[in-house]
Amino acid sequence: MIAPDTPKQISPTRDPVVAATTGGPVPTLPERLADLAGSAFLHAAEVTVAEPCAPGFIRVELRSDAFRDAAWTPGTKVQIRTRRGTLKLRTYTPTRWDADTTELIAYTHGDGPATDWFRGAAAGATCDVLGPRKSIDLRGLDRAVFIGDESSIALAIALSGVTSRVDHVFEASDPDAVTAMLASRGLAESSVVVPKTADPQQLLTRARAAAPTEPFDLVVTGDAKTVHQVRRDSRDWPNRPGQTKGKAYWAEGRAGLD
């Protein structure tokens, strides 16, 4: 998942007290407690690679010795904290997991702490990581139809490591940027990208057309409204999916979904 930049948990603002010895702000008690609590379940990770991969998308590789003990499977999620003194976490789907290194693809729309962190990320930068944790289990999928948006691209990349027998349909605010992102990972030829509009009919028509005549499974993620619409419409497809794996990553006007 490439989560919208909305907070998972609200944290207090920093107290403007300035320490005479350091010239910087003194952490408040809630901030200190957040760091103490975070140390119990968060792992420090270092950026080894940070680079743009398409307009609005940034690829980051994170390394941590703690990752070696992780039980990662395609479709699991991680949550990252980009600054200390808070328990605000943003959720992302690793595209792969290689011993002590994982890769994230961030969609850097809007403004916010996580977006700013990814835009400014460079080798040597640090963050704290929770996970991997259960989200969507992609193991065992063979023939599949994948429906999503910008926030779903990392999951699509993870699925490509499980099976190549996938037809993708994406809705996007910037179809050219999403097409470029998909092309950079070899997924453009198996993908249709439609503009995101208030009327879902074009997306639903393309999704229905993508359904093969042979047995298949459906994976749908992204906008909560779209996930609901595709699930409901798929019940009337001529060839219905054997199983549907769906998850809403975000919803208009709501704080981050997990």
mmCIF file of N, CA, C and O in Angstrom, residues 3-98:
data_model
loop_
_atom_site.group_PDB
_atom_site.id
_atom_site.type_symbol
_atom_site.label_atom_id
_atom_site.label_comp_id
_atom_site.label_asym_id
_atom_site.label_seq_id
_atom_site.Cartn_x
_atom_site.Cartn_y
_atom_site.Cartn_z
ATOM 1 N N ALA A 3 0.166 4.672 1.392
ATOM 2 C CA ALA A 3 -0.902 5.276 2.171
ATOM 3 C C ALA A 3 -0.998 6.772 1.944
ATOM 4 O O ALA A 3 -0.005 7.457 1.822
ATOM 5 N N PRO A 4 -2.231 7.303 1.875
ATOM 6 C CA PRO A 4 -2.390 8.749 1.901
ATOM 7 C C PRO A 4 -1.739 9.308 3.145
ATOM 8 O O PRO A 4 -1.690 8.657 4.184
ATOM 9 N N ASP A 5 -1.277 10.532 3.057
ATOM 10 C CA ASP A 5 -0.496 11.097 4.149
ATOM 11 C C ASP A 5 -1.402 11.637 5.234
ATOM 12 O O ASP A 5 -1.585 12.830 5.397
ATOM 13 N N THR A 6 -2.058 10.705 5.948
ATOM 14 C CA THR A 6 -2.932 11.070 7.044
ATOM 15 C C THR A 6 -2.493 10.335 8.281
ATOM 16 O O THR A 6 -2.000 9.223 8.211
ATOM 17 N N PRO A 7 -2.649 10.943 9.449
ATOM 18 C CA PRO A 7 -2.104 10.320 10.650
ATOM 19 C C PRO A 7 -2.880 9.110 11.103
ATOM 20 O O PRO A 7 -4.096 9.060 11.016
ATOM 21 N N LYS A 8 -2.150 8.101 11.578
ATOM 22 C CA LYS A 8 -2.783 6.926 12.188
ATOM 23 C C LYS A 8 -3.172 7.232 13.611
ATOM 24 O O LYS A 8 -4.157 6.751 14.116
ATOM 25 N N GLN A 9 -2.386 8.044 14.292
ATOM 26 C CA GLN A 9 -2.681 8.378 15.681
ATOM 27 C C GLN A 9 -2.262 9.819 15.922
ATOM 28 O O GLN A 9 -1.202 10.263 15.485
ATOM 29 N N ILE A 10 -3.089 10.577 16.612
ATOM 30 C CA ILE A 10 -2.803 11.974 16.861
ATOM 31 C C ILE A 10 -1.843 12.106 18.023
ATOM 32 O O ILE A 10 -1.991 11.445 19.040
ATOM 33 N N SER A 11 -0.832 12.950 17.857
ATOM 34 C CA SER A 11 0.119 13.171 18.936
ATOM 35 C C SER A 11 0.131 14.641 19.296
ATOM 36 O O SER A 11 -0.220 15.499 18.496
ATOM 37 N N PRO A 12 0.533 14.998 20.517
ATOM 38 C CA PRO A 12 0.515 16.384 20.943
ATOM 39 C C PRO A 12 1.577 17.196 20.226
ATOM 40 O O PRO A 12 2.559 16.666 19.719
ATOM 41 N N THR A 13 1.358 18.508 20.178
ATOM 42 C CA THR A 13 2.343 19.389 19.575
ATOM 43 C C THR A 13 3.510 19.589 20.520
ATOM 44 O O THR A 13 3.425 19.351 21.708
ATOM 45 N N ARG A 14 4.629 20.052 19.955
ATOM 46 C CA ARG A 14 5.832 20.227 20.737
ATOM 47 C C ARG A 14 5.736 21.471 21.614
ATOM 48 O O ARG A 14 5.266 22.517 21.208
ATOM 49 N N ASP A 15 6.175 21.334 22.844
ATOM 50 C CA ASP A 15 6.214 22.451 23.770
ATOM 51 C C ASP A 15 7.303 23.422 23.323
ATOM 52 O O ASP A 15 8.429 23.017 23.028
ATOM 53 N N PRO A 16 7.049 24.727 23.233
ATOM 54 C CA PRO A 16 8.019 25.661 22.718
ATOM 55 C C PRO A 16 9.106 26.049 23.720
ATOM 56 O O PRO A 16 9.777 27.067 23.544
ATOM 57 N N VAL A 17 9.288 25.273 24.784
ATOM 58 C CA VAL A 17 10.351 25.576 25.734
ATOM 59 C C VAL A 17 11.696 25.338 25.075
ATOM 60 O O VAL A 17 11.894 24.355 24.383
ATOM 61 N N VAL A 18 12.634 26.216 25.266
ATOM 62 C CA VAL A 18 13.946 26.101 24.653
ATOM 63 C C VAL A 18 14.979 25.829 25.726
ATOM 64 O O VAL A 18 15.049 26.507 26.751
ATOM 65 N N ALA A 19 15.784 24.810 25.511
ATOM 66 C CA ALA A 19 16.803 24.462 26.489
ATOM 67 C C ALA A 19 17.985 25.398 26.358
ATOM 68 O O ALA A 19 18.521 25.596 25.280
ATOM 69 N N ALA A 20 18.389 25.947 27.476
ATOM 70 C CA ALA A 20 19.487 26.896 27.452
ATOM 71 C C ALA A 20 20.791 26.235 27.042
ATOM 72 O O ALA A 20 21.658 26.855 26.443
ATOM 73 N N THR A 21 20.941 24.950 27.353
ATOM 74 C CA THR A 21 22.210 24.288 27.071
ATOM 75 C C THR A 21 22.334 23.850 25.631
ATOM 76 O O THR A 21 23.438 23.732 25.106
ATOM 77 N N THR A 22 21.225 23.589 24.955
ATOM 78 C CA THR A 22 21.301 23.078 23.598
ATOM 79 C C THR A 22 20.794 24.067 22.560
ATOM 80 O O THR A 22 21.109 23.936 21.383
ATOM 81 N N GLY A 23 20.012 25.031 22.960
ATOM 82 C CA GLY A 23 19.453 25.961 22.003
ATOM 83 C C GLY A 23 18.291 25.369 21.229
ATOM 84 O O GLY A 23 17.776 25.972 20.308
ATOM 85 N N GLY A 24 17.850 24.182 21.589
ATOM 86 C CA GLY A 24 16.755 23.528 20.890
ATOM 87 C C GLY A 24 15.596 23.286 21.818
ATOM 88 O O GLY A 24 15.702 23.451 23.038
ATOM 89 N N PRO A 25 14.432 22.872 21.261
ATOM 90 C CA PRO A 25 13.247 22.625 22.079
ATOM 91 C C PRO A 25 13.414 21.391 22.954
ATOM 92 O O PRO A 25 14.029 20.407 22.549
ATOM 93 N N VAL A 26 12.880 21.463 24.150
ATOM 94 C CA VAL A 26 12.931 20.338 25.070
ATOM 95 C C VAL A 26 11.757 19.408 24.775
ATOM 96 O O VAL A 26 10.617 19.869 24.689
ATOM 97 N N PRO A 27 11.990 18.099 24.604
ATOM 98 C CA PRO A 27 10.869 17.185 24.367
ATOM 99 C C PRO A 27 9.875 17.238 25.525
ATOM 100 O O PRO A 27 10.258 17.285 26.695
ATOM 101 N N THR A 28 8.613 17.256 25.188
ATOM 102 C CA THR A 28 7.581 17.235 26.212
ATOM 103 C C THR A 28 7.488 15.839 26.806
ATOM 104 O O THR A 28 8.010 14.859 26.248
ATOM 105 N N LEU A 29 6.783 15.726 27.923
ATOM 106 C CA LEU A 29 6.609 14.420 28.544
ATOM 107 C C LEU A 29 5.894 13.448 27.603
ATOM 108 O O LEU A 29 6.330 12.292 27.474
ATOM 109 N N PRO A 30 4.803 13.864 26.929
ATOM 110 C CA PRO A 30 4.163 12.931 25.987
ATOM 111 C C PRO A 30 5.121 12.469 24.883
ATOM 112 O O PRO A 30 5.060 11.318 24.452
ATOM 113 N N GLU A 31 5.996 13.372 24.425
ATOM 114 C CA GLU A 31 6.950 12.983 23.388
ATOM 115 C C GLU A 31 7.945 11.956 23.919
ATOM 116 O O GLU A 31 8.294 10.986 23.230
ATOM 117 N N ARG A 32 8.395 12.164 25.144
ATOM 118 C CA ARG A 32 9.317 11.200 25.742
ATOM 119 C C ARG A 32 8.637 9.843 25.940
ATOM 120 O O ARG A 32 9.246 8.789 25.710
ATOM 121 N N LEU A 33 7.379 9.872 26.366
ATOM 122 C CA LEU A 33 6.641 8.630 26.544
ATOM 123 C C LEU A 33 6.418 7.930 25.203
ATOM 124 O O LEU A 33 6.469 6.697 25.120
ATOM 125 N N ALA A 34 6.187 8.720 24.147
ATOM 126 C CA ALA A 34 6.023 8.136 22.817
ATOM 127 C C ALA A 34 7.294 7.425 22.379
ATOM 128 O O ALA A 34 7.251 6.320 21.824
ATOM 129 N N ASP A 35 8.445 8.046 22.639
ATOM 130 C CA ASP A 35 9.706 7.414 22.275
ATOM 131 C C ASP A 35 9.958 6.157 23.108
ATOM 132 O O ASP A 35 10.465 5.150 22.607
ATOM 133 N N LEU A 36 9.592 6.213 24.379
ATOM 134 C CA LEU A 36 9.767 5.049 25.243
ATOM 135 C C LEU A 36 8.887 3.903 24.771
ATOM 136 O O LEU A 36 9.332 2.747 24.677
ATOM 137 N N ALA A 37 7.638 4.202 24.459
ATOM 138 C CA ALA A 37 6.726 3.165 23.973
ATOM 139 C C ALA A 37 7.182 2.639 22.616
ATOM 140 O O ALA A 37 7.163 1.431 22.363
ATOM 141 N N GLY A 38 7.623 3.562 21.753
ATOM 142 C CA GLY A 38 8.059 3.153 20.421
ATOM 143 C C GLY A 38 9.255 2.230 20.451
ATOM 144 O O GLY A 38 9.381 1.329 19.609
ATOM 145 N N SER A 39 10.132 2.421 21.416
ATOM 146 C CA SER A 39 11.338 1.590 21.490
ATOM 147 C C SER A 39 11.008 0.123 21.758
ATOM 148 O O SER A 39 11.827 -0.761 21.508
ATOM 149 N N ALA A 40 9.788 -0.140 22.244
ATOM 150 C CA ALA A 40 9.393 -1.511 22.561
ATOM 151 C C ALA A 40 8.951 -2.295 21.325
ATOM 152 O O ALA A 40 9.001 -3.528 21.332
ATOM 153 N N PHE A 41 8.498 -1.602 20.274
ATOM 154 C CA PHE A 41 7.974 -2.338 19.124
ATOM 155 C C PHE A 41 8.445 -1.803 17.772
ATOM 156 O O PHE A 41 8.113 -2.395 16.729
ATOM 157 N N LEU A 42 9.204 -0.717 17.748
ATOM 158 C CA LEU A 42 9.706 -0.172 16.488
ATOM 159 C C LEU A 42 11.172 -0.538 16.294
ATOM 160 O O LEU A 42 11.944 -0.583 17.259
ATOM 161 N N HIS A 43 11.561 -0.770 15.056
ATOM 162 C CA HIS A 43 12.945 -1.069 14.717
ATOM 163 C C HIS A 43 13.539 0.083 13.908
ATOM 164 O O HIS A 43 12.916 0.566 12.957
ATOM 165 N N ALA A 44 14.724 0.517 14.269
ATOM 166 C CA ALA A 44 15.401 1.570 13.521
ATOM 167 C C ALA A 44 15.851 1.028 12.171
ATOM 168 O O ALA A 44 16.362 -0.087 12.065
ATOM 169 N N ALA A 45 15.632 1.815 11.120
ATOM 170 C CA ALA A 45 16.043 1.424 9.769
ATOM 171 C C ALA A 45 16.742 2.597 9.101
ATOM 172 O O ALA A 45 16.456 3.762 9.392
ATOM 173 N N GLU A 46 17.649 2.278 8.200
ATOM 174 C CA GLU A 46 18.425 3.298 7.489
ATOM 175 C C GLU A 46 18.125 3.236 6.000
ATOM 176 O O GLU A 46 17.991 2.150 5.420
ATOM 177 N N VAL A 47 18.008 4.390 5.382
ATOM 178 C CA VAL A 47 17.805 4.481 3.939
ATOM 179 C C VAL A 47 19.126 4.169 3.237
ATOM 180 O O VAL A 47 20.155 4.763 3.544
ATOM 181 N N THR A 48 19.085 3.228 2.305
ATOM 182 C CA THR A 48 20.267 2.935 1.499
ATOM 183 C C THR A 48 20.119 3.436 0.065
ATOM 184 O O THR A 48 21.115 3.698 -0.603
ATOM 185 N N VAL A 49 18.863 3.550 -0.402
ATOM 186 C CA VAL A 49 18.577 4.067 -1.741
ATOM 187 C C VAL A 49 17.324 4.916 -1.660
ATOM 188 O O VAL A 49 16.351 4.529 -1.010
ATOM 189 N N ALA A 50 17.350 6.069 -2.313
ATOM 190 C CA ALA A 50 16.153 6.912 -2.436
ATOM 191 C C ALA A 50 16.219 7.606 -3.783
ATOM 192 O O ALA A 50 17.164 8.347 -4.055
ATOM 193 N N GLU A 51 15.211 7.343 -4.622
ATOM 194 C CA GLU A 51 15.247 7.915 -5.958
ATOM 195 C C GLU A 51 13.838 8.001 -6.537
ATOM 196 O O GLU A 51 12.994 7.153 -6.252
ATOM 197 N N PRO A 52 13.567 9.035 -7.347
ATOM 198 C CA PRO A 52 12.274 9.100 -8.028
ATOM 199 C C PRO A 52 12.212 8.014 -9.096
ATOM 200 O O PRO A 52 13.227 7.693 -9.737
ATOM 201 N N CYS A 53 11.047 7.422 -9.277
ATOM 202 C CA CYS A 53 10.910 6.375 -10.293
ATOM 203 C C CYS A 53 9.829 6.705 -11.311
ATOM 204 O O CYS A 53 9.697 6.001 -12.318
ATOM 205 N N ALA A 54 9.045 7.734 -11.062
ATOM 206 C CA ALA A 54 8.027 8.246 -11.987
ATOM 207 C C ALA A 54 7.502 9.532 -11.348
ATOM 208 O O ALA A 54 7.701 9.754 -10.153
ATOM 209 N N PRO A 55 6.837 10.390 -12.111
ATOM 210 C CA PRO A 55 6.307 11.618 -11.516
ATOM 211 C C PRO A 55 5.400 11.318 -10.321
ATOM 212 O O PRO A 55 4.401 10.604 -10.444
ATOM 213 N N GLY A 56 5.775 11.837 -9.148
ATOM 214 C CA GLY A 56 4.974 11.647 -7.950
ATOM 215 C C GLY A 56 5.279 10.389 -7.177
ATOM 216 O O GLY A 56 4.677 10.152 -6.125
ATOM 217 N N PHE A 57 6.220 9.564 -7.640
ATOM 218 C CA PHE A 57 6.555 8.310 -6.970
ATOM 219 C C PHE A 57 8.041 8.266 -6.619
ATOM 220 O O PHE A 57 8.893 8.639 -7.432
ATOM 221 N N ILE A 58 8.340 7.797 -5.415
ATOM 222 C CA ILE A 58 9.721 7.687 -4.947
ATOM 223 C C ILE A 58 9.960 6.273 -4.437
ATOM 224 O O ILE A 58 9.147 5.728 -3.685
ATOM 225 N N ARG A 59 11.079 5.711 -4.863
ATOM 226 C CA ARG A 59 11.489 4.373 -4.414
ATOM 227 C C ARG A 59 12.524 4.517 -3.314
ATOM 228 O O ARG A 59 13.510 5.240 -3.463
ATOM 229 N N VAL A 60 12.287 3.818 -2.205
ATOM 230 C CA VAL A 60 13.217 3.859 -1.073
ATOM 231 C C VAL A 60 13.537 2.429 -0.658
ATOM 232 O O VAL A 60 12.642 1.590 -0.548
ATOM 233 N N GLU A 61 14.818 2.168 -0.443
ATOM 234 C CA GLU A 61 15.234 0.909 0.150
ATOM 235 C C GLU A 61 15.667 1.170 1.586
ATOM 236 O O GLU A 61 16.404 2.119 1.859
ATOM 237 N N LEU A 62 15.167 0.339 2.504
ATOM 238 C CA LEU A 62 15.480 0.453 3.921
ATOM 239 C C LEU A 62 16.239 -0.793 4.371
ATOM 240 O O LEU A 62 15.915 -1.910 3.958
ATOM 241 N N ARG A 63 17.227 -0.572 5.235
ATOM 242 C CA ARG A 63 18.000 -1.698 5.768
ATOM 243 C C ARG A 63 17.977 -1.670 7.283
ATOM 244 O O ARG A 63 18.078 -0.611 7.913
ATOM 245 N N SER A 64 17.814 -2.845 7.883
ATOM 246 C CA SER A 64 17.857 -2.984 9.334
ATOM 247 C C SER A 64 18.251 -4.412 9.672
ATOM 248 O O SER A 64 17.769 -5.362 9.043
ATOM 249 N N ASP A 65 19.124 -4.572 10.654
ATOM 250 C CA ASP A 65 19.480 -5.924 11.095
ATOM 251 C C ASP A 65 18.243 -6.678 11.592
ATOM 252 O O ASP A 65 18.152 -7.902 11.448
ATOM 253 N N ALA A 66 17.290 -5.935 12.162
ATOM 254 C CA ALA A 66 16.070 -6.569 12.681
ATOM 255 C C ALA A 66 15.238 -7.206 11.574
ATOM 256 O O ALA A 66 14.454 -8.128 11.829
ATOM 257 N N PHE A 67 15.404 -6.744 10.337
ATOM 258 C CA PHE A 67 14.628 -7.297 9.229
ATOM 259 C C PHE A 67 14.978 -8.764 8.969
ATOM 260 O O PHE A 67 14.185 -9.500 8.378
ATOM 261 N N ARG A 68 16.170 -9.194 9.369
ATOM 262 C CA ARG A 68 16.593 -10.563 9.104
ATOM 263 C C ARG A 68 15.686 -11.581 9.807
ATOM 264 O O ARG A 68 15.551 -12.723 9.346
ATOM 265 N N ASP A 69 15.070 -11.170 10.891
ATOM 266 C CA ASP A 69 14.211 -12.078 11.653
ATOM 267 C C ASP A 69 12.738 -11.942 11.282
ATOM 268 O O ASP A 69 11.879 -12.569 11.895
ATOM 269 N N ALA A 70 12.440 -11.109 10.290
ATOM 270 C CA ALA A 70 11.048 -10.827 9.948
ATOM 271 C C ALA A 70 10.422 -11.979 9.173
ATOM 272 O O ALA A 70 11.068 -12.633 8.349
ATOM 273 N N ALA A 71 9.146 -12.227 9.441
ATOM 274 C CA ALA A 71 8.367 -13.236 8.715
ATOM 275 C C ALA A 71 7.551 -12.519 7.644
ATOM 276 O O ALA A 71 6.355 -12.255 7.828
ATOM 277 N N TRP A 72 8.196 -12.173 6.520
ATOM 278 C CA TRP A 72 7.531 -11.437 5.448
ATOM 279 C C TRP A 72 6.936 -12.392 4.424
ATOM 280 O O TRP A 72 7.541 -13.405 4.067
ATOM 281 N N THR A 73 5.734 -12.071 3.973
ATOM 282 C CA THR A 73 5.130 -12.750 2.834
ATOM 283 C C THR A 73 4.553 -11.680 1.915
ATOM 284 O O THR A 73 4.193 -10.579 2.371
ATOM 285 N N PRO A 74 4.464 -11.936 0.602
ATOM 286 C CA PRO A 74 3.931 -10.933 -0.319
ATOM 287 C C PRO A 74 2.539 -10.463 0.089
ATOM 288 O O PRO A 74 1.638 -11.271 0.295
ATOM 289 N N GLY A 75 2.399 -9.149 0.224
ATOM 290 C CA GLY A 75 1.122 -8.552 0.607
ATOM 291 C C GLY A 75 1.090 -8.031 2.027
ATOM 292 O O GLY A 75 0.154 -7.313 2.399
ATOM 293 N N THR A 76 2.091 -8.387 2.847
ATOM 294 C CA THR A 76 2.123 -7.848 4.199
ATOM 295 C C THR A 76 2.490 -6.362 4.167
ATOM 296 O O THR A 76 2.959 -5.847 3.168
ATOM 297 N N LYS A 77 2.280 -5.697 5.285
ATOM 298 C CA LYS A 77 2.487 -4.254 5.363
ATOM 299 C C LYS A 77 3.550 -3.929 6.403
ATOM 300 O O LYS A 77 3.865 -4.739 7.273
ATOM 301 N N VAL A 78 4.115 -2.733 6.282
ATOM 302 C CA VAL A 78 4.925 -2.152 7.347
ATOM 303 C C VAL A 78 4.375 -0.767 7.636
ATOM 304 O O VAL A 78 3.694 -0.161 6.804
ATOM 305 N N GLN A 79 4.646 -0.284 8.822
ATOM 306 C CA GLN A 79 4.265 1.078 9.193
ATOM 307 C C GLN A 79 5.517 1.804 9.645
ATOM 308 O O GLN A 79 6.335 1.249 10.382
ATOM 309 N N ILE A 80 5.687 3.019 9.184
ATOM 310 C CA ILE A 80 6.910 3.743 9.483
ATOM 311 C C ILE A 80 6.611 5.028 10.258
ATOM 312 O O ILE A 80 5.570 5.659 10.083
ATOM 313 N N ARG A 81 7.548 5.364 11.132
ATOM 314 C CA ARG A 81 7.520 6.625 11.864
ATOM 315 C C ARG A 81 8.696 7.442 11.354
ATOM 316 O O ARG A 81 9.843 7.020 11.451
ATOM 317 N N THR A 82 8.394 8.614 10.817
ATOM 318 C CA THR A 82 9.443 9.403 10.179
ATOM 319 C C THR A 82 10.108 10.401 11.118
ATOM 320 O O THR A 82 11.115 11.004 10.749
ATOM 321 N N ARG A 83 9.555 10.603 12.300
ATOM 322 C CA ARG A 83 10.222 11.462 13.279
ATOM 323 C C ARG A 83 9.912 10.966 14.684
ATOM 324 O O ARG A 83 8.860 10.380 14.946
ATOM 325 N N ARG A 84 10.851 11.198 15.590
ATOM 326 C CA ARG A 84 10.695 10.771 16.970
ATOM 327 C C ARG A 84 9.738 11.701 17.711
ATOM 328 O O ARG A 84 9.360 12.753 17.218
ATOM 329 N N GLY A 85 9.332 11.290 18.906
ATOM 330 C CA GLY A 85 8.456 12.112 19.712
ATOM 331 C C GLY A 85 6.995 11.997 19.344
ATOM 332 O O GLY A 85 6.173 12.817 19.767
ATOM 333 N N THR A 86 6.631 11.003 18.549
ATOM 334 C CA THR A 86 5.254 10.823 18.129
ATOM 335 C C THR A 86 5.000 9.341 17.898
ATOM 336 O O THR A 86 5.933 8.571 17.703
ATOM 337 N N LEU A 87 3.757 8.948 17.907
ATOM 338 C CA LEU A 87 3.388 7.597 17.523
ATOM 339 C C LEU A 87 2.562 7.595 16.232
ATOM 340 O O LEU A 87 1.822 6.659 15.950
ATOM 341 N N LYS A 88 2.695 8.662 15.441
ATOM 342 C CA LYS A 88 2.046 8.699 14.140
ATOM 343 C C LYS A 88 2.768 7.733 13.205
ATOM 344 O O LYS A 88 3.980 7.822 13.020
ATOM 345 N N LEU A 89 2.031 6.814 12.616
ATOM 346 C CA LEU A 89 2.596 5.817 11.716
ATOM 347 C C LEU A 89 1.900 5.885 10.365
ATOM 348 O O LEU A 89 0.696 6.096 10.287
ATOM 349 N N ARG A 90 2.666 5.703 9.299
ATOM 350 C CA ARG A 90 2.112 5.633 7.948
ATOM 351 C C ARG A 90 2.333 4.236 7.400
ATOM 352 O O ARG A 90 3.398 3.639 7.616
ATOM 353 N N THR A 91 1.363 3.722 6.677
ATOM 354 C CA THR A 91 1.383 2.327 6.243
ATOM 355 C C THR A 91 1.792 2.207 4.772
ATOM 356 O O THR A 91 1.287 2.945 3.923
ATOM 357 N N TYR A 92 2.675 1.243 4.512
ATOM 358 C CA TYR A 92 3.153 0.988 3.149
ATOM 359 C C TYR A 92 3.272 -0.518 2.929
ATOM 360 O O TYR A 92 3.428 -1.289 3.874
ATOM 361 N N THR A 93 3.203 -0.929 1.663
ATOM 362 C CA THR A 93 3.365 -2.327 1.297
ATOM 363 C C THR A 93 4.756 -2.541 0.714
ATOM 364 O O THR A 93 5.069 -1.978 -0.341
ATOM 365 N N PRO A 94 5.600 -3.327 1.356
ATOM 366 C CA PRO A 94 6.895 -3.637 0.751
ATOM 367 C C PRO A 94 6.706 -4.402 -0.558
ATOM 368 O O PRO A 94 5.871 -5.306 -0.647
ATOM 369 N N THR A 95 7.500 -4.049 -1.555
ATOM 370 C CA THR A 95 7.424 -4.773 -2.823
ATOM 371 C C THR A 95 8.215 -6.065 -2.767
ATOM 372 O O THR A 95 7.934 -7.011 -3.508
ATOM 373 N N ARG A 96 9.210 -6.120 -1.883
ATOM 374 C CA ARG A 96 10.043 -7.316 -1.724
ATOM 375 C C ARG A 96 10.738 -7.240 -0.372
ATOM 376 O O ARG A 96 10.735 -6.192 0.276
ATOM 377 N N TRP A 97 11.371 -8.360 0.005
ATOM 378 C CA TRP A 97 12.072 -8.426 1.288
ATOM 379 C C TRP A 97 13.284 -9.325 1.102
ATOM 380 O O TRP A 97 13.138 -10.536 0.910
ATOM 381 N N ASP A 98 14.470 -8.754 1.120
ATOM 382 C CA ASP A 98 15.701 -9.496 0.879
ATOM 383 C C ASP A 98 16.585 -9.435 2.117
ATOM 384 O O ASP A 98 17.354 -8.484 2.299
#
